[in-house]
mmCIF file of C-alpha atoms and ligand atoms in Angstrom:
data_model
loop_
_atom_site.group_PDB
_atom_site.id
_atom_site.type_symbol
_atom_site.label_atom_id
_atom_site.label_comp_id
_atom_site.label_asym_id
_atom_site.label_seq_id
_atom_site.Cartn_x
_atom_site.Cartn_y
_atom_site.Cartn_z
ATOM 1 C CA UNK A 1030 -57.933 -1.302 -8.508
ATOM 2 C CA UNK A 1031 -58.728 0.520 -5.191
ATOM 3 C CA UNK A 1032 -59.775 4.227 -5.913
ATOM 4 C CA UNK A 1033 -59.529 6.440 -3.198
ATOM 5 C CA UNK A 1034 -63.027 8.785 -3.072
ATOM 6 C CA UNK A 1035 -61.133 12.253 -3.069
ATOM 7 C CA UNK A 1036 -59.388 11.207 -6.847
ATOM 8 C CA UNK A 1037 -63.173 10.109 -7.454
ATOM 9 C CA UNK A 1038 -66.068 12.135 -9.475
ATOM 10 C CA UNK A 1039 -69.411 11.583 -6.951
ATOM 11 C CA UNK A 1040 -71.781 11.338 -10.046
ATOM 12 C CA UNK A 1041 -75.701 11.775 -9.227
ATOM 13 C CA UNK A 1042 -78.279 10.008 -11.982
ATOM 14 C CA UNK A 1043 -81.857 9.189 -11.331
ATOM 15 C CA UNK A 1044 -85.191 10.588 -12.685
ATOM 16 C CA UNK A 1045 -86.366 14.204 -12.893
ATOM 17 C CA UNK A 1046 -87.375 15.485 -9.493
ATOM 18 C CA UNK A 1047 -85.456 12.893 -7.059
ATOM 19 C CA UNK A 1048 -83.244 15.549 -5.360
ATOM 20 C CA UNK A 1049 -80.098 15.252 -7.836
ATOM 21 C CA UNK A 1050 -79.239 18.929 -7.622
ATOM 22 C CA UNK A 1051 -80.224 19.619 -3.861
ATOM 23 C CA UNK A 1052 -78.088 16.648 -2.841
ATOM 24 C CA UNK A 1053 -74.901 17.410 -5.011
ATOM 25 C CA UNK A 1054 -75.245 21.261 -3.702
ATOM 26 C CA UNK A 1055 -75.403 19.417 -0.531
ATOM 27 C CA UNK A 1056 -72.454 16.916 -0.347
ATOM 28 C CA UNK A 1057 -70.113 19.733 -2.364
ATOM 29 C CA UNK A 1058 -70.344 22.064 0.822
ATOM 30 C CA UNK A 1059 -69.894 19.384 2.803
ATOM 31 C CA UNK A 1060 -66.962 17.523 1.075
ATOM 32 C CA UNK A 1061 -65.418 21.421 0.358
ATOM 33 C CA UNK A 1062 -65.648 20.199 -3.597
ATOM 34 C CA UNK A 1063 -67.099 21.534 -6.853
ATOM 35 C CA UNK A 1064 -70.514 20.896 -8.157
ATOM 36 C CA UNK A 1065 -70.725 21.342 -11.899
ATOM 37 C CA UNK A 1066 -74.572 20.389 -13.627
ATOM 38 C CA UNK A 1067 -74.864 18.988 -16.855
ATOM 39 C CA UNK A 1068 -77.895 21.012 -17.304
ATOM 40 C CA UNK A 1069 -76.398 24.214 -16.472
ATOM 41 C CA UNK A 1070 -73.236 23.364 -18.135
ATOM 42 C CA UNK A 1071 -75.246 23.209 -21.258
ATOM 43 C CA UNK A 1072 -77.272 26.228 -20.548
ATOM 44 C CA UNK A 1073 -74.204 28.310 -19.977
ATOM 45 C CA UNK A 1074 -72.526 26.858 -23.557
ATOM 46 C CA UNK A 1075 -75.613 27.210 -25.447
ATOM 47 C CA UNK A 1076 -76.456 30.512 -23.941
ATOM 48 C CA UNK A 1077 -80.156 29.430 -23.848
ATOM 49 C CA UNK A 1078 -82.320 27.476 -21.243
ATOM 50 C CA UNK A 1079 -83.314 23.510 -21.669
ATOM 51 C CA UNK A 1080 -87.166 24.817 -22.699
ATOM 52 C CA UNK A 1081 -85.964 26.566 -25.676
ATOM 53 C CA UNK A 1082 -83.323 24.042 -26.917
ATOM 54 C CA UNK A 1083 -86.245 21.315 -26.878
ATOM 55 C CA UNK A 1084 -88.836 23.689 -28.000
ATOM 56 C CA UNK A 1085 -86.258 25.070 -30.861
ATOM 57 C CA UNK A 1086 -83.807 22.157 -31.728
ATOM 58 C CA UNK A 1087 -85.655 19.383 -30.042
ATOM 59 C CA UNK A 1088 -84.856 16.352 -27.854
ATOM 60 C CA UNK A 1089 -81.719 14.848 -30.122
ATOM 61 C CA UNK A 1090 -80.009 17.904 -29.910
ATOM 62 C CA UNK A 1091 -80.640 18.446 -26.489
ATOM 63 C CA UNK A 1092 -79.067 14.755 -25.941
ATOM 64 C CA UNK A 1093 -76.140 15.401 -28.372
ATOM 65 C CA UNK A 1094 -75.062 18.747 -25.918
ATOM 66 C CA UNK A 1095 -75.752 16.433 -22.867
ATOM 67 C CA UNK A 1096 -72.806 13.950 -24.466
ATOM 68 C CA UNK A 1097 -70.389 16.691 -25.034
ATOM 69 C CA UNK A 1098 -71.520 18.275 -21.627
ATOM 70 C CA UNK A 1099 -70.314 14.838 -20.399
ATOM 71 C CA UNK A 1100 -67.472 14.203 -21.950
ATOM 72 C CA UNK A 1101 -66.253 17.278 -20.798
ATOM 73 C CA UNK A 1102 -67.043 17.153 -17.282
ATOM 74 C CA UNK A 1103 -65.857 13.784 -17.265
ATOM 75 C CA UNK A 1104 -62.173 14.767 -17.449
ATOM 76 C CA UNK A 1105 -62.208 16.438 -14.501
ATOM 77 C CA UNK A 1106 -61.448 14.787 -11.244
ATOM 78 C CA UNK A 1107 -62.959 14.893 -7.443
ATOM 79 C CA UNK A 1108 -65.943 17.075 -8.265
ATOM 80 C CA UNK A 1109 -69.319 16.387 -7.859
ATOM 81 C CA UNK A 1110 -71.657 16.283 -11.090
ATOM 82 C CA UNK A 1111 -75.425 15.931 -10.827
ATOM 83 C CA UNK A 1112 -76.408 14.749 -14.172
ATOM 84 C CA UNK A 1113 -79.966 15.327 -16.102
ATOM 85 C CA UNK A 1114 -82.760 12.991 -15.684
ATOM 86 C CA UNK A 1115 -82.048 11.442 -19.374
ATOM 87 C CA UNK A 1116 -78.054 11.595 -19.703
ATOM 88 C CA UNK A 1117 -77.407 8.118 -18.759
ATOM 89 C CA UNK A 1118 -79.945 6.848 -21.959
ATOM 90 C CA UNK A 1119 -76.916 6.933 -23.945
ATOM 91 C CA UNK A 1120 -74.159 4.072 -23.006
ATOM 92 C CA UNK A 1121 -71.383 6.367 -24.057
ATOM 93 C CA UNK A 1122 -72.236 8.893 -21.663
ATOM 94 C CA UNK A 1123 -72.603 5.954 -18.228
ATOM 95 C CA UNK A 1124 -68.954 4.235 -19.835
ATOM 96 C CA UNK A 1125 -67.453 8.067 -19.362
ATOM 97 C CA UNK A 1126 -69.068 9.007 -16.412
ATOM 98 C CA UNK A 1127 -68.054 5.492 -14.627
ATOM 99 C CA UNK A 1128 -64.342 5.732 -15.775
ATOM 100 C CA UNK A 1129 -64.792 9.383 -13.748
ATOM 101 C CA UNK A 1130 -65.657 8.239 -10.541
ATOM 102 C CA UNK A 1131 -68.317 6.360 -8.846
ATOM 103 C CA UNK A 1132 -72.211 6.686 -9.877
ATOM 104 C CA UNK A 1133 -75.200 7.029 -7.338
ATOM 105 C CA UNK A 1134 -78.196 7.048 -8.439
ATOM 106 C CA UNK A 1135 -81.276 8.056 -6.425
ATOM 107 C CA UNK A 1136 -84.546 7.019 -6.253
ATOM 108 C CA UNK A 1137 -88.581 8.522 -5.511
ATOM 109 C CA UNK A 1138 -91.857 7.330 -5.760
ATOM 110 C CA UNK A 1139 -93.965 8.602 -8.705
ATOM 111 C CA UNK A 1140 -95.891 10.895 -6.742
ATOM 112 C CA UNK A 1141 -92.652 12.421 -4.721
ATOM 113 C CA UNK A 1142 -91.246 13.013 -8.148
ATOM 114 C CA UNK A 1143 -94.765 15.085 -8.946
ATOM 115 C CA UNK A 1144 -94.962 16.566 -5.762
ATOM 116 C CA UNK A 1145 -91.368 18.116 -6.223
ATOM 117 C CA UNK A 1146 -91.140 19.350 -10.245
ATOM 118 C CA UNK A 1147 -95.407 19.708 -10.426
ATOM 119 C CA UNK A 1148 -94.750 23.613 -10.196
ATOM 120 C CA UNK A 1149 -91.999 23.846 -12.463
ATOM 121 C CA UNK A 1150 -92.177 24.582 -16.425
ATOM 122 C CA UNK A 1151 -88.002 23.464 -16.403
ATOM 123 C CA UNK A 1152 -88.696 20.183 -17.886
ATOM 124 C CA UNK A 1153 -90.058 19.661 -21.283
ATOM 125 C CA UNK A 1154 -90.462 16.352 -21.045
ATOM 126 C CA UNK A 1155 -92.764 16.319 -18.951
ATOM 127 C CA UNK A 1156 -94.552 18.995 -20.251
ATOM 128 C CA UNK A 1157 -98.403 18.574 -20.251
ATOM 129 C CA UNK A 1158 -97.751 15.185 -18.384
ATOM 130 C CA UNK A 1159 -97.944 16.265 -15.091
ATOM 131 C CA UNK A 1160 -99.710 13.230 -13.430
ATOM 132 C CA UNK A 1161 -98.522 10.028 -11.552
ATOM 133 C CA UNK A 1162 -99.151 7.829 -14.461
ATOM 134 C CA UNK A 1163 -96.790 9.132 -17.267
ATOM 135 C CA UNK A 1164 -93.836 9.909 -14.355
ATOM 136 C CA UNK A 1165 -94.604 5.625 -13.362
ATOM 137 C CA UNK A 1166 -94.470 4.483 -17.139
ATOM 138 C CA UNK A 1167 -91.235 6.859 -17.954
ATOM 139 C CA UNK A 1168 -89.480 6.033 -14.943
ATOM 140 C CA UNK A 1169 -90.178 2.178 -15.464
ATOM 141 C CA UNK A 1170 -89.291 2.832 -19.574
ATOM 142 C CA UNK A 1171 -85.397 3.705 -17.888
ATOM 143 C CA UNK A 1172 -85.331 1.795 -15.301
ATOM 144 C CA UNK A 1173 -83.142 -0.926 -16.475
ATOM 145 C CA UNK A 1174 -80.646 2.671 -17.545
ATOM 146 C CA UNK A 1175 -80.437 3.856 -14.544
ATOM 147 C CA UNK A 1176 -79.778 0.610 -12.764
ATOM 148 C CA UNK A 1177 -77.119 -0.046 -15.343
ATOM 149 C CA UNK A 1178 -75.554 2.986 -14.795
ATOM 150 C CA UNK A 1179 -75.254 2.979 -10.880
ATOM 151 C CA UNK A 1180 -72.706 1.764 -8.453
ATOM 152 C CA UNK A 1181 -75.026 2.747 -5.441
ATOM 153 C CA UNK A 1182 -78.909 3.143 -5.297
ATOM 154 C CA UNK A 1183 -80.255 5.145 -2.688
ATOM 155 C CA UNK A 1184 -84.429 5.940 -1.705
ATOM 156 C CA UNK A 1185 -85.221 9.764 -1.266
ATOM 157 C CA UNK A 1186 -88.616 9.164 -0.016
ATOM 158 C CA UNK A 1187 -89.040 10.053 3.447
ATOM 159 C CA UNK A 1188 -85.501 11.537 4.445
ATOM 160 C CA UNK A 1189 -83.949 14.633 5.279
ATOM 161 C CA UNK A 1190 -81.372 15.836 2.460
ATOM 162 C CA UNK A 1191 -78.847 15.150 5.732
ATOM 163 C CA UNK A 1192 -80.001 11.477 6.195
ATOM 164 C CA UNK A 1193 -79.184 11.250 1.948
ATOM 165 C CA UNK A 1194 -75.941 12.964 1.972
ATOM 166 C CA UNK A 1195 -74.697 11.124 4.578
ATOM 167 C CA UNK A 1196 -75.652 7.471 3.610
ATOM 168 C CA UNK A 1197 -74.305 8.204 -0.224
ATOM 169 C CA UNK A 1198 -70.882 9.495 1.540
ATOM 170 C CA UNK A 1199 -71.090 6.294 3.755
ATOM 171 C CA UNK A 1200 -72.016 3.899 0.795
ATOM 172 C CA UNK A 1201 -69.394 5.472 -1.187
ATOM 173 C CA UNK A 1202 -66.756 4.907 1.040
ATOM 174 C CA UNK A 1203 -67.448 1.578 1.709
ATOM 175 C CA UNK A 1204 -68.353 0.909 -2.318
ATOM 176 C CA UNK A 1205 -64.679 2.331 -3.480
ATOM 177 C CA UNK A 1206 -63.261 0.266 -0.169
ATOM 178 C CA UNK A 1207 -64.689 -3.078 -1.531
ATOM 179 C CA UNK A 1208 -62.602 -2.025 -5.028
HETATM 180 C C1 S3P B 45 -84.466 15.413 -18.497
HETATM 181 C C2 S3P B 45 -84.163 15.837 -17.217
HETATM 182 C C3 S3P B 45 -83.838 17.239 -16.893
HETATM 183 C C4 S3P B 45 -83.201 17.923 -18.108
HETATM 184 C C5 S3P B 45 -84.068 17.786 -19.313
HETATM 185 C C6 S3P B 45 -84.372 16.323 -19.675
HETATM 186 C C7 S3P B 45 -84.838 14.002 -18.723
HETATM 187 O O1 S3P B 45 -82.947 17.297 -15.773
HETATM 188 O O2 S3P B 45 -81.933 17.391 -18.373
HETATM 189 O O3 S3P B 45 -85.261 18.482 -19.067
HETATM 190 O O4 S3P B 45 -84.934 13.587 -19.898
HETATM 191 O O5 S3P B 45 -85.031 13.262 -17.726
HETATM 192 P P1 S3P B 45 -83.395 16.960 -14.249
HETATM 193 O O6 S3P B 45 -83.327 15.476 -14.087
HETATM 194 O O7 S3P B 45 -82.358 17.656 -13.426
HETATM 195 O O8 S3P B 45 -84.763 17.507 -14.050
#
C-alpha cells in the first residue's frame, strides 16, 4: 500500500547519544510538524525525570511507561517522535511504532556516542560506564533490535545535523515511494 510521508509518523530509534532528539527538533521545523519524545512524554506523565524512575522504580518500570508512552504516541499521525535509546527492545513497541509511520534509525561510532552523552548524568544506564567499551558491547547486545526495527539506517558520524535531516527526508521519500 503506498503511504504518502505527510499521513506518516517519521519515527527516530538508535542508541543513546546518536543525535535522535537534535535531528527530530530538526526535521519538525523543517517539515512545520510536531515533535513529541518518548522520554519527555514520560517525564511529563510521571511528573519525575528518567534518573529517579530508574533509581526509584527501576529499569522494568521505566520500560513498562516507555510501552504506554508508545502506544499512545503511536495513534497520532504525521508527527515526528524521537524514541529512547531502549524502546524498540520490546517487539510490541517496533509492531506499533511501524504501523505509525516509517522508522529511521541512526547510527554513531562508540566513541561519538561518548563524546556526545560523556557530560551528561540523563542516562542511567550508562551510569558509571562511561567508556568506549561498555557503549561497543551494549550497542552490539541491540544491534540485531534496532536493525529489526528500522526501515532506513542512516551514519551520524561526520555530518552536519543539515547533511542528516536532509538524507532521512530524501530516504524517506524514496522508502514510502518504493511502497
Ligand atoms: C535509554 C535511553 C535514554 C532513556 C533512558 C534509557 C536506553 O534515551 O530512554 O535513559 O535504554 O537506551 P536516549 O536514547 O534519548 O538517551
Amino acid at each position: 500500500m503506498r503511504k504518502k510521508l505527510e499521513k506518516c509518523n517519521i519515527v527516530f530509534t538508535g542508541f543513546m547519544g546518536v543525535g535522535k532528539t537534535t535531528v527530530s527538533a530538526y526535521i519538525a521545523n523543517l517539515l512545520n510538524r510536531e515533535v513529541i519524545e518518548t522520554d519527555q512524554y514520560i517525564v511529563e506523565k510521571a511528573n519525575m525525570d528518567i534518573p529517579s524512575i530508574f533509581d526509584k522504580f527501576g529499569e522494568n518500570y521505566f520500560r513498562d511507561l516507555e510501552s504506554e508512552a508508545v502506544a499512545e504516541i503511536s495513534k497520532k499521525r504525521g508527527v515526528i517522535i524521537s524514541c529512547g535509546g531502549g524502546a524498540v527492545i520490546r517487539k510490541k513497541n517496533v509492531l506499533e511504532l511501524k504501523e505509525s509511520g516509517i522508522i529511521i534509525r541512526l547510527t554513531a561510532t562508540p566513541n561519538t556516542v561518548l563524546q556526545r552523552v560523556k557530560n551528561s548524568k540523563e542516562r542511567p544506564i550508562l551510569n558509571g560506564h562511561m567508556n568506549t567499551e561498555f557503549i561497543s558491547s551494549l550497542m552490539e547486545k541491540r544491534d540485531s533490535f534496532y536493525s529489526n526495527a528500522a526501515d532506513i539506517t542512516i551514519s551520524t558520524d561526520g555530518k552536519t545535523v543539515d547533511e542528516i535531516a536532509k538524507e532521512c527526508i530524501e530516504k524517506s521519500i524514496t522508502f514510502i515511494e518504493s511502497k
